[in-house]
Backbone as numpy.savetxt, mean C-alpha at the origin, in Angstrom:
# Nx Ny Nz CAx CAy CAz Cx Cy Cz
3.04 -8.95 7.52 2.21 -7.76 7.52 3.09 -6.51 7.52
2.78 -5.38 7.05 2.94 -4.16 6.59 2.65 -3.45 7.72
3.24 -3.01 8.97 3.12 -2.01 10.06 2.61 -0.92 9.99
1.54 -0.46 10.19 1.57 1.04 10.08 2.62 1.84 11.44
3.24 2.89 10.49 4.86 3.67 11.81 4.00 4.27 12.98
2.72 4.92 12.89 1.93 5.37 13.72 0.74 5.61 13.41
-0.29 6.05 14.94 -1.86 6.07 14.37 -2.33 6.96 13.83
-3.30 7.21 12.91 -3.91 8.30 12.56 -4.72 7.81 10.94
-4.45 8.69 9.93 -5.20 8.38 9.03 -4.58 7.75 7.38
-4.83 7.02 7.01 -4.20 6.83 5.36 -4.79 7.70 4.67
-3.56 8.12 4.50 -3.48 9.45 3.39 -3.12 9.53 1.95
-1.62 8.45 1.83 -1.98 8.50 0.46 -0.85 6.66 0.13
-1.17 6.61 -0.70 -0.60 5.55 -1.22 0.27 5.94 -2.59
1.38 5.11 -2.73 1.86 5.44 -4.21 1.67 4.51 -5.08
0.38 4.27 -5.58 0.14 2.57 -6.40 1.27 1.88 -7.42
2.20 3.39 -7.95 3.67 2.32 -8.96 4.48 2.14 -7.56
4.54 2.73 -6.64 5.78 2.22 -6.04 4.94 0.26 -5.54
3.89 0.54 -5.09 2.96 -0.72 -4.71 2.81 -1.71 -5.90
2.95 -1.36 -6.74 3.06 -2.39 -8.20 4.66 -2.35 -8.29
5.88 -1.70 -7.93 7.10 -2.42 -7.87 7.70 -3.12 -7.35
6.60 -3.01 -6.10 7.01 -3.92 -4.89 6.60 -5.11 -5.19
5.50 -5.35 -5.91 5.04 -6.82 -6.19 5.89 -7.01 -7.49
6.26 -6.70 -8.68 7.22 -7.67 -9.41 8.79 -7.18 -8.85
9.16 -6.66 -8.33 9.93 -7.39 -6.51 10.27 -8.34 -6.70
8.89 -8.90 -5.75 8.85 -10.07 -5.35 8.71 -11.40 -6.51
8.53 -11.03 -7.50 8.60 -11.93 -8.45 7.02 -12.28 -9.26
6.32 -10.99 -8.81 5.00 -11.11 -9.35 3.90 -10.33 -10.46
5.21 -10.07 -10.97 5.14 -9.11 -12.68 6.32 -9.04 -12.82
6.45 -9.13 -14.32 7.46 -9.06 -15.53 8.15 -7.92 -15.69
9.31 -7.92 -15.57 10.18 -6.64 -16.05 10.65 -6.75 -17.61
10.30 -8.27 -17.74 10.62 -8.30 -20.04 9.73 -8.84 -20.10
8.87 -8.83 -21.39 7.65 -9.64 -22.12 8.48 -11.13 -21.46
9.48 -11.86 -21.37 10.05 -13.42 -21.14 9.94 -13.59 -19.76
9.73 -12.57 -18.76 9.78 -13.11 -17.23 8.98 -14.26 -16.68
8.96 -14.38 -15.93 8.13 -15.44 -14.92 7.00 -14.86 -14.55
6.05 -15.61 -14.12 5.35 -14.97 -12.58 5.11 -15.69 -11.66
5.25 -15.47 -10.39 5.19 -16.45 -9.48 3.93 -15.88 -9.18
3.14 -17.23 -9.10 1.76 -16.73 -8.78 1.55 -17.30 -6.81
2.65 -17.17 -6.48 2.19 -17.16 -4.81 2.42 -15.89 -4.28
3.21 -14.89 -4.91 3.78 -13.62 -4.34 2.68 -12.70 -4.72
2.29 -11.74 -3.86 1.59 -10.34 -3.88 1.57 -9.61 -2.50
0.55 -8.97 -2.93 -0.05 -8.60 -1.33 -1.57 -8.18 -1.38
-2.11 -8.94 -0.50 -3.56 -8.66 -0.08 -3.47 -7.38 1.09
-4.80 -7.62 1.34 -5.40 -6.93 2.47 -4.91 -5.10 2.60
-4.35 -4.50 1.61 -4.48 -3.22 1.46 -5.58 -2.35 2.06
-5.07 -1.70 3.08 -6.50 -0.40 3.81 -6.43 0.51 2.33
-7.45 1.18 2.40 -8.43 2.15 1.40 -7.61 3.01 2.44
-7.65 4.25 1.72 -7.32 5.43 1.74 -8.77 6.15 2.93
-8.17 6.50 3.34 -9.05 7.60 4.41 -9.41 6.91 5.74
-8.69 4.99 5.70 -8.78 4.55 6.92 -8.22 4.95 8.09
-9.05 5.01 9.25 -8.14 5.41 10.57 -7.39 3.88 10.81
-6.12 4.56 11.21 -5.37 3.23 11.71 -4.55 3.70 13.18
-4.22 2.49 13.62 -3.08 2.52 14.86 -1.73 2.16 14.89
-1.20 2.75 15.27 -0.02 1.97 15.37 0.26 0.89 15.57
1.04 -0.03 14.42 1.16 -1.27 13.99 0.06 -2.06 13.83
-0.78 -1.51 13.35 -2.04 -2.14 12.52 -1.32 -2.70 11.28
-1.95 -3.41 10.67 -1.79 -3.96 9.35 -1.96 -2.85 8.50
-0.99 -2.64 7.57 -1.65 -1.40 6.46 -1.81 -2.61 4.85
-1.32 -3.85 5.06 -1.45 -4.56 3.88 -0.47 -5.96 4.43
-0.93 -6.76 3.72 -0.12 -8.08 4.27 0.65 -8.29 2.74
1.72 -8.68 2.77 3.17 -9.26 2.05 3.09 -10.38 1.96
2.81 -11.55 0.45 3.26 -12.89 0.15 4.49 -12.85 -0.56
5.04 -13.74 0.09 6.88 -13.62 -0.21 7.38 -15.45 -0.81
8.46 -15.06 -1.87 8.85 -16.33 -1.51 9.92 -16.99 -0.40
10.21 -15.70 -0.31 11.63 -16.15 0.91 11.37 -15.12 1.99
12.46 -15.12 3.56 12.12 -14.16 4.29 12.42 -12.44 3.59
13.77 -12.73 2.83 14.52 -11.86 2.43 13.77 -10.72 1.31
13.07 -11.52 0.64 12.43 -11.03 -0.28 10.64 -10.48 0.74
9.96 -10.87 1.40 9.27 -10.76 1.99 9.58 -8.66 3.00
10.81 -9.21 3.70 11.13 -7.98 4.39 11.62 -6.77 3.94
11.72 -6.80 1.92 12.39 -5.57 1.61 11.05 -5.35 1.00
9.91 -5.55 0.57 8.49 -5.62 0.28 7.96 -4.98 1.50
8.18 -5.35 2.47 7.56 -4.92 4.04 7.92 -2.77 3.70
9.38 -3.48 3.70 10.07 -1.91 3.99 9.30 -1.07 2.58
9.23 -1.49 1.18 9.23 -0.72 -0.03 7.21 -0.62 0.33
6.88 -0.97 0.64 5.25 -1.09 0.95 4.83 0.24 2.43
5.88 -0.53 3.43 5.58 1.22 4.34 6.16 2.31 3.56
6.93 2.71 2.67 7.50 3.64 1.93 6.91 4.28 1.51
5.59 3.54 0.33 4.80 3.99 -0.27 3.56 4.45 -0.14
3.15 4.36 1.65 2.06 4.37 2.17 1.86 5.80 3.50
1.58 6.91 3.15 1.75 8.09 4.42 0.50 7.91 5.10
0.75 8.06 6.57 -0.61 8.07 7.27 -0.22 9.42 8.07
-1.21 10.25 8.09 -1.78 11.46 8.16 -1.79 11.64 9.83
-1.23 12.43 10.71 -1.26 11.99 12.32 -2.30 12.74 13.04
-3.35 13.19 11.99 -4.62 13.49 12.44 -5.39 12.42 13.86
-5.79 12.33 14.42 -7.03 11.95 15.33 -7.75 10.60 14.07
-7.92 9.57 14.59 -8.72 8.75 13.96 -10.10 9.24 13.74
-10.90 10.33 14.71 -12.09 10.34 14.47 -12.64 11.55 13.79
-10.81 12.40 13.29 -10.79 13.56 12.35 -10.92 13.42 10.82
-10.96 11.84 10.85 -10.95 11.52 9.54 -12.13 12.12 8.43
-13.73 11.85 8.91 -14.38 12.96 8.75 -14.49 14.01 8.14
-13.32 14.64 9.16 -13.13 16.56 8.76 -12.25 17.09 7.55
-11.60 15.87 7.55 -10.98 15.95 6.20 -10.98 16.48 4.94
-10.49 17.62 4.23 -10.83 18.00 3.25 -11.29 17.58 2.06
-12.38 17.80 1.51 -12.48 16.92 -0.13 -12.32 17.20 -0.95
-12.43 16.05 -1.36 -11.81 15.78 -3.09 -11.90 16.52 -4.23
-10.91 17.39 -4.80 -12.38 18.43 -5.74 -13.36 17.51 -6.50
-13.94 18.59 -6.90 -14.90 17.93 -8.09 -14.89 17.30 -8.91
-15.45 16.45 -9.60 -14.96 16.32 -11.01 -15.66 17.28 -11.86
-14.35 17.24 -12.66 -14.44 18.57 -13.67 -15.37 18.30 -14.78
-15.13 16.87 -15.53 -15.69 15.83 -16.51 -15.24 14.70 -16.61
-16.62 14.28 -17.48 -16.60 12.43 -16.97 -16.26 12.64 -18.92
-15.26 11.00 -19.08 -15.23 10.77 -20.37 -15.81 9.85 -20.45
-16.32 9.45 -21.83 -16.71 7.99 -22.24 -18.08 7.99 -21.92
């Protein structure tokens, strides 16, 4: 599991650094010829605007080895800021602008 460093709110995620971390681990292709190991990823990702605690789960790590498992751990809290707002400030939180326009 993926530690959150302290409590408060998920704020933002970086989804390429979170998609480098999984072919990482061996679970996307860096050439059209790679592999994929289909035991490596990571589940259980919190949504954005969750309150969390310190050392909550922010996402769980499938690894094939420890080694490969714990630099996924580290590149996964990297990519993940939690906001040191109040869990129950989450709420008050500013929103999202608008959308401007929808395509399609």
């Amino acid at each position: 599991d993926v530690p959150a460093s302290r409590s408060g709110v998920l704020a933002r995620a970086d989804v390429r650094a979170l998609g480098l971390a999984v072919v990482a681990l061996g679970g996307g292709r860096r050439r059209p010829g790679d592999a994929v190991d289909p035991r490596v990823g990571l589940d259980r990702v919190l949504p954005l605007g969750h309150a969390v605690q310190a050392g909550q789960p922010l996402a769980r790590v499938h690894a094939a080895d420890a080694a490969a498992a714990q630099a996924a751990v580290q590149a996964v809290a990297a990519a993940m800021d939690i906001d040191g707002q109040a869990a129950g400030a989450a709420a008050a939180a500013p929103a999202a602008p608008p959308v401007i326009e929808t395509l399609g």
